[in-house]
Each structure stands twice: as structure tokens, then as C-alpha cells.
CSV table of C-alpha atoms in Angstrom, one decimal:
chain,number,residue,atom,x,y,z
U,1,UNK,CA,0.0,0.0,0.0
U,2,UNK,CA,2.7,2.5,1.1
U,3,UNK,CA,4.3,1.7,-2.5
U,4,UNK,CA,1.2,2.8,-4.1
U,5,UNK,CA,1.1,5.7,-2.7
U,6,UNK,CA,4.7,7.0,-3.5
U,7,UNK,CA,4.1,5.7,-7.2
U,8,UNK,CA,0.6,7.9,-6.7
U,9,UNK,CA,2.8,10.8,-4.8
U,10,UNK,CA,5.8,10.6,-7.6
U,11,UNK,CA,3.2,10.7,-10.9
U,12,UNK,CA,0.9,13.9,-9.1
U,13,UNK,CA,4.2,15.7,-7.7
U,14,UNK,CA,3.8,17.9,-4.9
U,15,UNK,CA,2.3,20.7,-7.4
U,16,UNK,CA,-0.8,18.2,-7.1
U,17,UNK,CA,-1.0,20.2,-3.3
U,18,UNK,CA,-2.6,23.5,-4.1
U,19,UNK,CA,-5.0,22.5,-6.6
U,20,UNK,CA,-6.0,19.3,-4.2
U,21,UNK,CA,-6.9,21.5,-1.4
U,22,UNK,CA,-8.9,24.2,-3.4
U,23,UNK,CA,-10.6,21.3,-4.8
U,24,UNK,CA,-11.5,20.2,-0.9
U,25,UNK,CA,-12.2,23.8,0.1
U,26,UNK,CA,-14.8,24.4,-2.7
U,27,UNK,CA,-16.8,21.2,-2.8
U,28,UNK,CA,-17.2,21.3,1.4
U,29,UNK,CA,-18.2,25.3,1.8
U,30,UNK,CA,-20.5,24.7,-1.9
U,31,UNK,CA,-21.8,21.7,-0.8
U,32,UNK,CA,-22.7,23.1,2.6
U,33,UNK,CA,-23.8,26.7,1.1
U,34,UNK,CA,-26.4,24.7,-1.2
U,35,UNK,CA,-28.0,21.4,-1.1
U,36,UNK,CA,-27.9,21.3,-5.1
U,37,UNK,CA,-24.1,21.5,-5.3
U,38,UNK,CA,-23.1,18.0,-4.9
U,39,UNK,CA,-26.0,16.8,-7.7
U,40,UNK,CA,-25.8,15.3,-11.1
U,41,UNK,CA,-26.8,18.4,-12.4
U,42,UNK,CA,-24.0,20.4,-11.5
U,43,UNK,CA,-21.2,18.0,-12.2
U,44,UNK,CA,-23.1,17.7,-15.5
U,45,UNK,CA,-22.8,21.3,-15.9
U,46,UNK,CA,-19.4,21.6,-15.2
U,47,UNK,CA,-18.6,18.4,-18.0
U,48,UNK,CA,-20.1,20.7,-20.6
U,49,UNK,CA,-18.1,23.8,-19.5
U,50,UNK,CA,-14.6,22.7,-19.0
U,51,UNK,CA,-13.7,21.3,-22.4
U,52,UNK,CA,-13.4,24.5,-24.1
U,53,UNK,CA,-11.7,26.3,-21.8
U,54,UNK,CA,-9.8,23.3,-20.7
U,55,UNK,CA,-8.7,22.8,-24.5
U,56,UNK,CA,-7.4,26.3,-24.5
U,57,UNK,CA,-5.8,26.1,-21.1
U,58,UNK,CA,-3.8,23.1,-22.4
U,59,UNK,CA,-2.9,25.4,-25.3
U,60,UNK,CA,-1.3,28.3,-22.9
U,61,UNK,CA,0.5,25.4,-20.8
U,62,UNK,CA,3.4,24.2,-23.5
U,63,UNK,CA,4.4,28.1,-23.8
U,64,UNK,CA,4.6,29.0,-20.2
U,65,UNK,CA,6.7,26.0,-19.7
U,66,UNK,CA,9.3,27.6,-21.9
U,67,UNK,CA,8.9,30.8,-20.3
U,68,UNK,CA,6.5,32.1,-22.8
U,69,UNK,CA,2.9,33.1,-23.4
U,70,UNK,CA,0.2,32.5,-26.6
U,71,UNK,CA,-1.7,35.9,-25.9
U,72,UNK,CA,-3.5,34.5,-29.8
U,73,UNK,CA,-4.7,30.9,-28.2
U,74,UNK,CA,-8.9,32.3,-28.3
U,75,UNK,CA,-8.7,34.4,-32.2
U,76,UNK,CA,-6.8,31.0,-33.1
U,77,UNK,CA,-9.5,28.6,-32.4
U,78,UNK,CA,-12.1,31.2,-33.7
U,79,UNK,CA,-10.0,31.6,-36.8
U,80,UNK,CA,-9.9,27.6,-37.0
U,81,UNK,CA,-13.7,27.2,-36.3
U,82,UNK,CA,-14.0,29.8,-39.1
U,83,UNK,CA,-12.2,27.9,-41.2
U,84,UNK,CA,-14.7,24.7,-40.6
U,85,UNK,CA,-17.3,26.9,-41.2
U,86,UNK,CA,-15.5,27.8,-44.4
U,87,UNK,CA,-15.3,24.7,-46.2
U,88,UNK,CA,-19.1,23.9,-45.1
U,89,UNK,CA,-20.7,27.0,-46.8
U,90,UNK,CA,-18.6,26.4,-49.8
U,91,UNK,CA,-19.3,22.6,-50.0
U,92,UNK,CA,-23.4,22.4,-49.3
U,93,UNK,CA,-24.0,24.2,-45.8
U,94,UNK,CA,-26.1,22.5,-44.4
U,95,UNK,CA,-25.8,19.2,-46.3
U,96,UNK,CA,-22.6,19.0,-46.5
U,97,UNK,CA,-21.2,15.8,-45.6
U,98,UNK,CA,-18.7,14.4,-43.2
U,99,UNK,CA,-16.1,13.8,-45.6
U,100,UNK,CA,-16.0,17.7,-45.7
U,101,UNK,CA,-16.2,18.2,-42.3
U,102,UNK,CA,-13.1,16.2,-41.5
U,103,UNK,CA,-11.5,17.9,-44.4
U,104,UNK,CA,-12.5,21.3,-42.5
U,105,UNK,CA,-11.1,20.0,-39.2
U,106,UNK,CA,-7.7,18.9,-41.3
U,107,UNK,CA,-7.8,22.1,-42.7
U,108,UNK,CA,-8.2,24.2,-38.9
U,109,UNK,CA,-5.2,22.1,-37.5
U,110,UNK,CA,-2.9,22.8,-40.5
U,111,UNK,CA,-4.2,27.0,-39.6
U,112,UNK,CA,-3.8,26.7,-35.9
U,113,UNK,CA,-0.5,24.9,-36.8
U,114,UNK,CA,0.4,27.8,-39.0
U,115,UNK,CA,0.2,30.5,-36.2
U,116,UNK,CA,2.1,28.5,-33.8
U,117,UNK,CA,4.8,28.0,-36.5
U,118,UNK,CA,5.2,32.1,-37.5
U,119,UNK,CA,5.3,32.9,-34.0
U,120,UNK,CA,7.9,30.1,-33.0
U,121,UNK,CA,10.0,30.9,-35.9
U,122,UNK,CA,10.1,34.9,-34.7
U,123,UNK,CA,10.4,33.9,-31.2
U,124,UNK,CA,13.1,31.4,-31.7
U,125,UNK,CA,15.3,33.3,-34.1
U,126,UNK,CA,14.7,36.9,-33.5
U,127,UNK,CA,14.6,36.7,-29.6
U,128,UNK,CA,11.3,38.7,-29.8
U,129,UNK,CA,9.6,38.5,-26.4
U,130,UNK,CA,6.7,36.0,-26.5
U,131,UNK,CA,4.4,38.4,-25.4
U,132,UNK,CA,5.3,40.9,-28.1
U,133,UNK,CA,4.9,38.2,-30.8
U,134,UNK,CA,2.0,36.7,-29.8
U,135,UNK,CA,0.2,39.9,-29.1
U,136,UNK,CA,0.8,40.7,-32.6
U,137,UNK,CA,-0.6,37.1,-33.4
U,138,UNK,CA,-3.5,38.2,-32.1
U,139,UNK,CA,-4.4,41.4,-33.3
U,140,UNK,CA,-3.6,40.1,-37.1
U,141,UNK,CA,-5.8,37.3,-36.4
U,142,UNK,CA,-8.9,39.5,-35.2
U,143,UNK,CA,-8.8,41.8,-37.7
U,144,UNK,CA,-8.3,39.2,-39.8
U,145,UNK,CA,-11.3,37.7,-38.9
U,146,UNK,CA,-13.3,40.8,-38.4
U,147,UNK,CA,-12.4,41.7,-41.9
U,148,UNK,CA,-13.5,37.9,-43.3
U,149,UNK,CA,-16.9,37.7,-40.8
U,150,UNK,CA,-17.6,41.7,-41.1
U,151,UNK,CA,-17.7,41.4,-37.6
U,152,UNK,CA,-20.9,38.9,-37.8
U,153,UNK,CA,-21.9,35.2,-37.1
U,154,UNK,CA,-21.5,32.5,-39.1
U,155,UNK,CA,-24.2,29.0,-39.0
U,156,UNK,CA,-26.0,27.1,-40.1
U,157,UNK,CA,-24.2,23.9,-40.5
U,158,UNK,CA,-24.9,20.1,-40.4
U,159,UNK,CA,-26.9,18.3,-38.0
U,160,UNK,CA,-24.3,15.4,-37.9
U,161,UNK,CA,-21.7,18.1,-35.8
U,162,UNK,CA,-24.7,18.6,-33.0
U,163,UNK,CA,-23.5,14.9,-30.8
U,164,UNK,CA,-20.1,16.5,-31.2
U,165,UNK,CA,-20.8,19.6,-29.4
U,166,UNK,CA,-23.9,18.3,-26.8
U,167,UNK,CA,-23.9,14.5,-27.3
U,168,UNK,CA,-22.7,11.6,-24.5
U,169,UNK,CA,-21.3,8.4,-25.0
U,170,UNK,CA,-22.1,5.6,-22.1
U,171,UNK,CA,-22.9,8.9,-20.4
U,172,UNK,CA,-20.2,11.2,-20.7
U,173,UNK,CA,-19.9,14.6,-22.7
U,174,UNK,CA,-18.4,14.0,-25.8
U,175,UNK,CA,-16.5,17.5,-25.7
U,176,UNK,CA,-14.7,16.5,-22.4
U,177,UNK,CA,-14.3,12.9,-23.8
U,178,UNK,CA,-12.2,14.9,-26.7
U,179,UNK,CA,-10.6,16.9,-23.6
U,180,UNK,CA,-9.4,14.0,-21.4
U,181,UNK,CA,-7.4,12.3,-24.5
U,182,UNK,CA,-6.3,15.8,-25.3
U,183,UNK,CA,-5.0,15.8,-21.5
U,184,UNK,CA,-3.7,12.2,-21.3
U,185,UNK,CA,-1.6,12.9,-24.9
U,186,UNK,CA,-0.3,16.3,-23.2
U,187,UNK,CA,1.1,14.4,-20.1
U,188,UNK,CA,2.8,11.7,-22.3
U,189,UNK,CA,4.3,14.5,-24.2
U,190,UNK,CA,6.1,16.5,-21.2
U,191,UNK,CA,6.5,13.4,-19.4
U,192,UNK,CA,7.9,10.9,-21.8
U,193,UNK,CA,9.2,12.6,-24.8
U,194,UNK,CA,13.1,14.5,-25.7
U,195,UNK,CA,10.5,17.5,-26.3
U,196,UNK,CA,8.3,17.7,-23.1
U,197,UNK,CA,12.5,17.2,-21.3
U,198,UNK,CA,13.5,20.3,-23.7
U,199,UNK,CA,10.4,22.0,-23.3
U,200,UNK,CA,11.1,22.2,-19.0
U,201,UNK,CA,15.2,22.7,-20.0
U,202,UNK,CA,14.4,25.8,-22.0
U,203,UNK,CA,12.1,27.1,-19.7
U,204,UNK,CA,14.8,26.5,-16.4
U,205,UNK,CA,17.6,28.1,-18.5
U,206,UNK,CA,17.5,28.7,-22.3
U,207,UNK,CA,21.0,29.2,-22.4
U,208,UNK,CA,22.7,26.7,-20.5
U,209,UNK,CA,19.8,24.3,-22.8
U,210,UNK,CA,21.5,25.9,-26.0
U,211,UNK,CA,25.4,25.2,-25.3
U,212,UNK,CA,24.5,21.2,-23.8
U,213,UNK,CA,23.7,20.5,-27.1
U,214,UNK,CA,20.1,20.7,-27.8
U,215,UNK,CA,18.2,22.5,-30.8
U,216,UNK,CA,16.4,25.0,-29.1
U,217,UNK,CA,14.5,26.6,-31.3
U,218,UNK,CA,13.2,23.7,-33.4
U,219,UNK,CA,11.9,23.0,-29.2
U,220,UNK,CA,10.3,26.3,-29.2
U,221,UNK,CA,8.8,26.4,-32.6
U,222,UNK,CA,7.2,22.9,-31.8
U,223,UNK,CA,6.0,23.7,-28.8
U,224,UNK,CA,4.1,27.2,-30.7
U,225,UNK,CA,2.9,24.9,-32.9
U,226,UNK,CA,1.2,22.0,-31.0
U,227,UNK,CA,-0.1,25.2,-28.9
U,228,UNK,CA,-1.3,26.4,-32.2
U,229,UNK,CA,-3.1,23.0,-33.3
U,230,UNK,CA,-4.4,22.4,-29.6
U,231,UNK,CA,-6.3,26.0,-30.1
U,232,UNK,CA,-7.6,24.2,-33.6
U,233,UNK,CA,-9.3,21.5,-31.8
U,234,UNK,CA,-10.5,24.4,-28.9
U,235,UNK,CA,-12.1,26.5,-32.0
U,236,UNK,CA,-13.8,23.2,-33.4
U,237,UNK,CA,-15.9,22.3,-30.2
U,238,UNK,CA,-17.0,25.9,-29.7
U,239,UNK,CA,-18.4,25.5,-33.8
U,240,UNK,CA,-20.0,22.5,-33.1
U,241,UNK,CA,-21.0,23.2,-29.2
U,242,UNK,CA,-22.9,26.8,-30.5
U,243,UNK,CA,-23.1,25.8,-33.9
U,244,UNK,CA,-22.1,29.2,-34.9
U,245,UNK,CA,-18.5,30.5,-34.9
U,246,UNK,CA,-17.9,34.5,-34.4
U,247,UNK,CA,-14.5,36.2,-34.2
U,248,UNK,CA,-13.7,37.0,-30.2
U,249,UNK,CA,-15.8,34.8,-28.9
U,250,UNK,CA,-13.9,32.8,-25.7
U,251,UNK,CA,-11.8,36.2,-25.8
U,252,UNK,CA,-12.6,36.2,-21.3
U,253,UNK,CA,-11.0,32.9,-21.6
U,254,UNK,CA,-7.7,33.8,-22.0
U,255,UNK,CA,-6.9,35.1,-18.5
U,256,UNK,CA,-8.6,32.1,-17.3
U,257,UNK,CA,-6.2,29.7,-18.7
U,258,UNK,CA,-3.1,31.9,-17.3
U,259,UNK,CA,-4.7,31.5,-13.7
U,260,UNK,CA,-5.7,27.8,-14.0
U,261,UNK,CA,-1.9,27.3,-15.1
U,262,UNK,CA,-0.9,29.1,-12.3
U,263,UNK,CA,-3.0,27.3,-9.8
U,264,UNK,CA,-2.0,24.4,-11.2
U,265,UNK,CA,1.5,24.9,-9.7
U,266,UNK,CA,3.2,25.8,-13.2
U,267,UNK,CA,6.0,28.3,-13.0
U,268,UNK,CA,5.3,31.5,-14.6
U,269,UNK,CA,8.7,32.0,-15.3
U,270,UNK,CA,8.7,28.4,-17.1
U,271,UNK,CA,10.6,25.1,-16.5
U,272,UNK,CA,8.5,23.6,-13.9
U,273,UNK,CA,4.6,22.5,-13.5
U,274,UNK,CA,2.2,19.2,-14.8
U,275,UNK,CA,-0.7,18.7,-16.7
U,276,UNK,CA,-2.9,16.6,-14.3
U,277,UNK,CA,-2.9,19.5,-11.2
U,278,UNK,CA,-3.8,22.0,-14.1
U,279,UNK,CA,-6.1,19.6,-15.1
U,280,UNK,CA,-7.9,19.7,-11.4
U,281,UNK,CA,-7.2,23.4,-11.1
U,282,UNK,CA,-9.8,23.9,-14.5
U,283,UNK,CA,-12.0,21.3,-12.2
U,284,UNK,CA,-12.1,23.7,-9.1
U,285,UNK,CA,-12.7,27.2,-11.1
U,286,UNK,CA,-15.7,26.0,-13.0
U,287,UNK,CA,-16.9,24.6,-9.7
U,288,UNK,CA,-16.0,27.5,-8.3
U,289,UNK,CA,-18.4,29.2,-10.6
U,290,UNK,CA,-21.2,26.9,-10.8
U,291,UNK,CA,-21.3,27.1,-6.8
U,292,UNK,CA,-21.9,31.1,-7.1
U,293,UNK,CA,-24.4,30.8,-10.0
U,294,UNK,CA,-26.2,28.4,-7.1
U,295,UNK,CA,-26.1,30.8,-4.5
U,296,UNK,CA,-27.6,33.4,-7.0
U,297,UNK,CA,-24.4,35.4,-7.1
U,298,UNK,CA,-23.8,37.0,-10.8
U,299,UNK,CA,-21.6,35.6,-12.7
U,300,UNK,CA,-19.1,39.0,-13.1
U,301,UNK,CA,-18.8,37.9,-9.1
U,302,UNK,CA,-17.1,34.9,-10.4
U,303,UNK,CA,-15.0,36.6,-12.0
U,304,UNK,CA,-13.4,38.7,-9.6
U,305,UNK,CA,-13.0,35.9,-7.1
U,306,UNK,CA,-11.3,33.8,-9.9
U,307,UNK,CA,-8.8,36.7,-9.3
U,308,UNK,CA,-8.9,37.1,-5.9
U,309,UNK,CA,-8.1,33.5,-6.1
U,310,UNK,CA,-5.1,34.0,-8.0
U,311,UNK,CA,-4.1,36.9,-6.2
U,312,UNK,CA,-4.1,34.2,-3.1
U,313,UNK,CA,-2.1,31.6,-5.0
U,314,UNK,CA,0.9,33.9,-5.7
U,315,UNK,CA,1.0,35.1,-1.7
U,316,UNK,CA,0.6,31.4,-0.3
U,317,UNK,CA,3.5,30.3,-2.9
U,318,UNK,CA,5.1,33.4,-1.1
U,319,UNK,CA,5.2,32.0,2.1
U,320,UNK,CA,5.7,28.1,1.6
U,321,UNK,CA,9.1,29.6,-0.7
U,322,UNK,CA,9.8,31.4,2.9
U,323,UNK,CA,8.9,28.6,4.8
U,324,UNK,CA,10.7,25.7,2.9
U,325,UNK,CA,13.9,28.1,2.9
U,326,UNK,CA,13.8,28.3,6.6
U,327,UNK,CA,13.7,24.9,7.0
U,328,UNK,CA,16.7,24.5,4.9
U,329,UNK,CA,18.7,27.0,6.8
U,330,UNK,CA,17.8,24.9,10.0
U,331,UNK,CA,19.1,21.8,8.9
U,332,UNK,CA,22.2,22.7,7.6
């Protein structure tokens, strides 16, 4: 038993702390605030919810681990989810077929794939700040968009994509169904691949990562561009959750996935965090939020406890840095 639980303990790392707690803090004050917390319903609620954001949380994660940021991860997916909506129009609307649906999905990857290469490539060989690059991702990509919808919706597509967006298999969402593999592929990738081992080297030191040897900036381009890609997927749930696809929308996400990184335990500074406590920090912030929309707070309430939240995060990292130090000091 005790070697179960240091296999359990090695695979979770400590980072598994915060996230485990607020997990415990919400569910008991929520659960004894309102008798409907702990229901089907809710945890239903929350199954349809965190995919999207999740998707696009997953997409932030591979940049911060370098020490960057992908300020373009929400007008990525809506460009990709544009571009789904694209090839449907032009091949029947409506009636199109799945054949052109998947081509439209191949066809979002290979765009989200394109951002994340042009801002990897600047990045990597310029030196550019991430946040300066991708922040001009991101205005080229709305105005883009802007320019291509005229600021407008787009539907009206097949009825095939509705299970993909609202149906259940054996019970569970298919959108978080999508999400999980999406999560279990990410933790293979930083934990069992020479790029997840480069992506945490570049983001502990880039330059001491560049003289051992390793090719950093084919590292940092891939890493842009499965960010890219995972903002493709992101941009096709949200077409086939709302069956319409409009430039900014998910734009209040993209703070979100910063803090749920952060809560997570990942390093803003890069080089050090996991994809399963980010995976249960997402779990407690749309709890979070479901547990004030039950208690008949508004919902721009969430929102400002979602940054009190972080605000708490960084001061209790604070003080475990001051009290772990101490504790060194007193042994030696």
C-alpha cells in the first residue's frame, strides 16, 4: 500500500498540493452553502463547460513551460472554427457531408499549426519576447477575422456536428471525452518525450539548454505549434458546441487559462509544472463558478473571485518559498 502511494505521490508531484486543497475547500463550503451542489446536475454542468476552456488552457500550458505566453490561443481557435465553417458553406451548408467536415477540421489544424509556426520561428530566431509576438498574433488574427466575418456570425451547418458539441457516449460529454485524450496525450508528451525534457530545460535556463547541445529553437517552434493545433481543436468544439462561430468569442478565456496554469502549480517563469494539477485546477474554477451561479451570485462575481483566487495563489507560494527556505537553513 505505502508503494502505491509513493508511485501515486511521484506521478501527481507535490504541485498536485494547491490544486487538491482548493478542490476540498470548494466542494465542502459549496456543498454546505447549497443542497444542489453535490448533484448530477451540477457536475453535468461543469462536463459541458470545461472542455473549451480546458482545450485552450492546455494550449497556454506548453508556452509558459518555456517561459512564454500564446496571448493568440482564443482568435486562433475562432480563426480555426472559421475555417470549418468555411469549407461547409462552400461545400453544401447544411448538407454537407462528413467527408467535408473532416476535411474542414484537417484544414483548422494545419491553420492553428500555421500560427504557432510564424510565432515560434520569430520567437526562436529573433529573440522577440513572447508576449510581443504573440500579441501581434493576435491582433492580425482579429482583424483578420473581423475583416472575413464583417464582424458577424457564421451558422447554419450540419446536423451530424450537434453529438459533437452536446452528445454523450455511455454517459459522458463527448466535448470533455475529446478533452481527457487531449490531457492524457499532453502528459505523455512533457512526461515521456526529448520535447516535453526540452520544453522544461528551455524554460529552467535557455541558455545553458543551447550550449548542452540541444536544438532550441526547433523545441520552441514545436511547442508554438502544438499550442497552435491544440487552439484548432478548442475552435472546433466551440463550432459544433454553439453551432455558430464569431471572431472574439472565448476572448474572457484567456486570463482564465493563465490562472488555471498558475494554480496548477506551473512556474510563470517556465521550466516547472504538470498537466494533471492543471487539469484539477480547471475542475475547481468551473466549480468555483457553478457554486456562485447556485447561491444566486452574478456571474461577473465569479470573475473577480477567480482573481482574488489567483491573487491568493501567488502570496501562499510566497510563504511556503519562505517557509521551505527556513527549513533549509535549519538543517544545515
Amino acid at each position: 500500500m505505502t508503494t502505491i502511494l509513493e508511485h501515486v505521490k511521484t506521478a501527481l508531484g507535490p504541485e498536485m498540493a494547491g490544486p487538491g486543497l482548493a478542490f476540498v475547500a470548494v466542494v465542502l463550503v459549496f456543498g454546505l452553502a447549497s443542497p444542489q451542489f453535490l448533484s448530477a446536475a451540477t457536475f453535468g454542468s461543469v462536463a459541458f463547460q470545461l472542455p473549451e476552456l480546458g482545450l485552450l488552457t492546455l494550449a497556454m500550458l506548453l508556452p509558459i513551460l518555456t517561459g512564454g505566453l500564446n496571448l493568440a490561443i482564443t482568435f486562433t481557435a475562432n480563426i480555426a472554427g472559421l475555417t470549418v465553417a468555411w469549407v461547409l458553406r462552400e461545400n453544401g451548408g447544411v448538407d454537407a457531408g462528413v467527408g467535408i467536415f473532416i476535411v474542414g477540421c484537417l484544414l483548422a489544424l494545419l491553420v492553428g499549426a500555421a500560427s504557432g509556426v510564424v510565432m515560434g520561428l520569430v520567437i526562436a530566431f529573433t529573440r522577440a519576447h513572447p508576449i510581443l509576438v504573440s500579441l501581434s498574433m493576435m491582433i492580425f488574427l482579429r482583424g483578420l477575422g473581423e475583416f472575413l466575418t464583417r464582424g458577424g456570425d457564421i451558422s447554419g451547418f450540419p446536423a451530424f456536428m450537434g453529438p459533437i458539441g452536446h452528445g454523450s457516449i455511455a454517459g459522458i460529454p463527448v466535448p470533455l471525452i475529446v478533452f481527457i485524450v487531449c490531457v492524457l496525450g499532453w502528459h505523455v508528451l512533457l512526461g515521456r518525450t526529448k520535447l516535453g525534457f526540452n520544453t522544461y530545460m528551455i524554460g529552467s535556463n535557455l541558455e545553458a539548454t543551447r550550449y548542452s547541445g540541444i536544438n532550441t529553437r526547433k523545441a520552441i517552434v514545436l511547442v508554438y505549434t502544438l499550442s497552435g493545433m491544440m487552439c484548432a481543436i478548442a475552435g472546433i468544439i466551440m463550432l459544433a458546441r454553439f453551432n455558430s462561430v464569431r471572431i472574439g468569442h472565448g476572448e474572457s478565456y484567456l486570463l482564465i487559462t493563465v490562472l488555471a496554469c498558475f494554480l496548477g502549480g506551473v512556474n510563470p517563469f517556465g521550466g516547472f509544472g504538470r498537466v494533471i494539477p492543471v487539469f484539477v485546477a480547471l475542475v475547481v474554477l468551473q466549480l468555483l463558478s457553478s457554486g456562485l451561479n447556485l447561491i444566486g451570485a452574478n456571474q461577473h462575481l465569479a470573475t473577480a473571485v477567480w482573481g482574488i483566487l489567483l491573487v491568493g495563489v501567488m502570496i501562499l507560494r510566497w510563504v511556503a518559498s519562505k517557509i521551505r527556505v527556513s527549513i533549509i537553513k535549519r538543517g544545515s
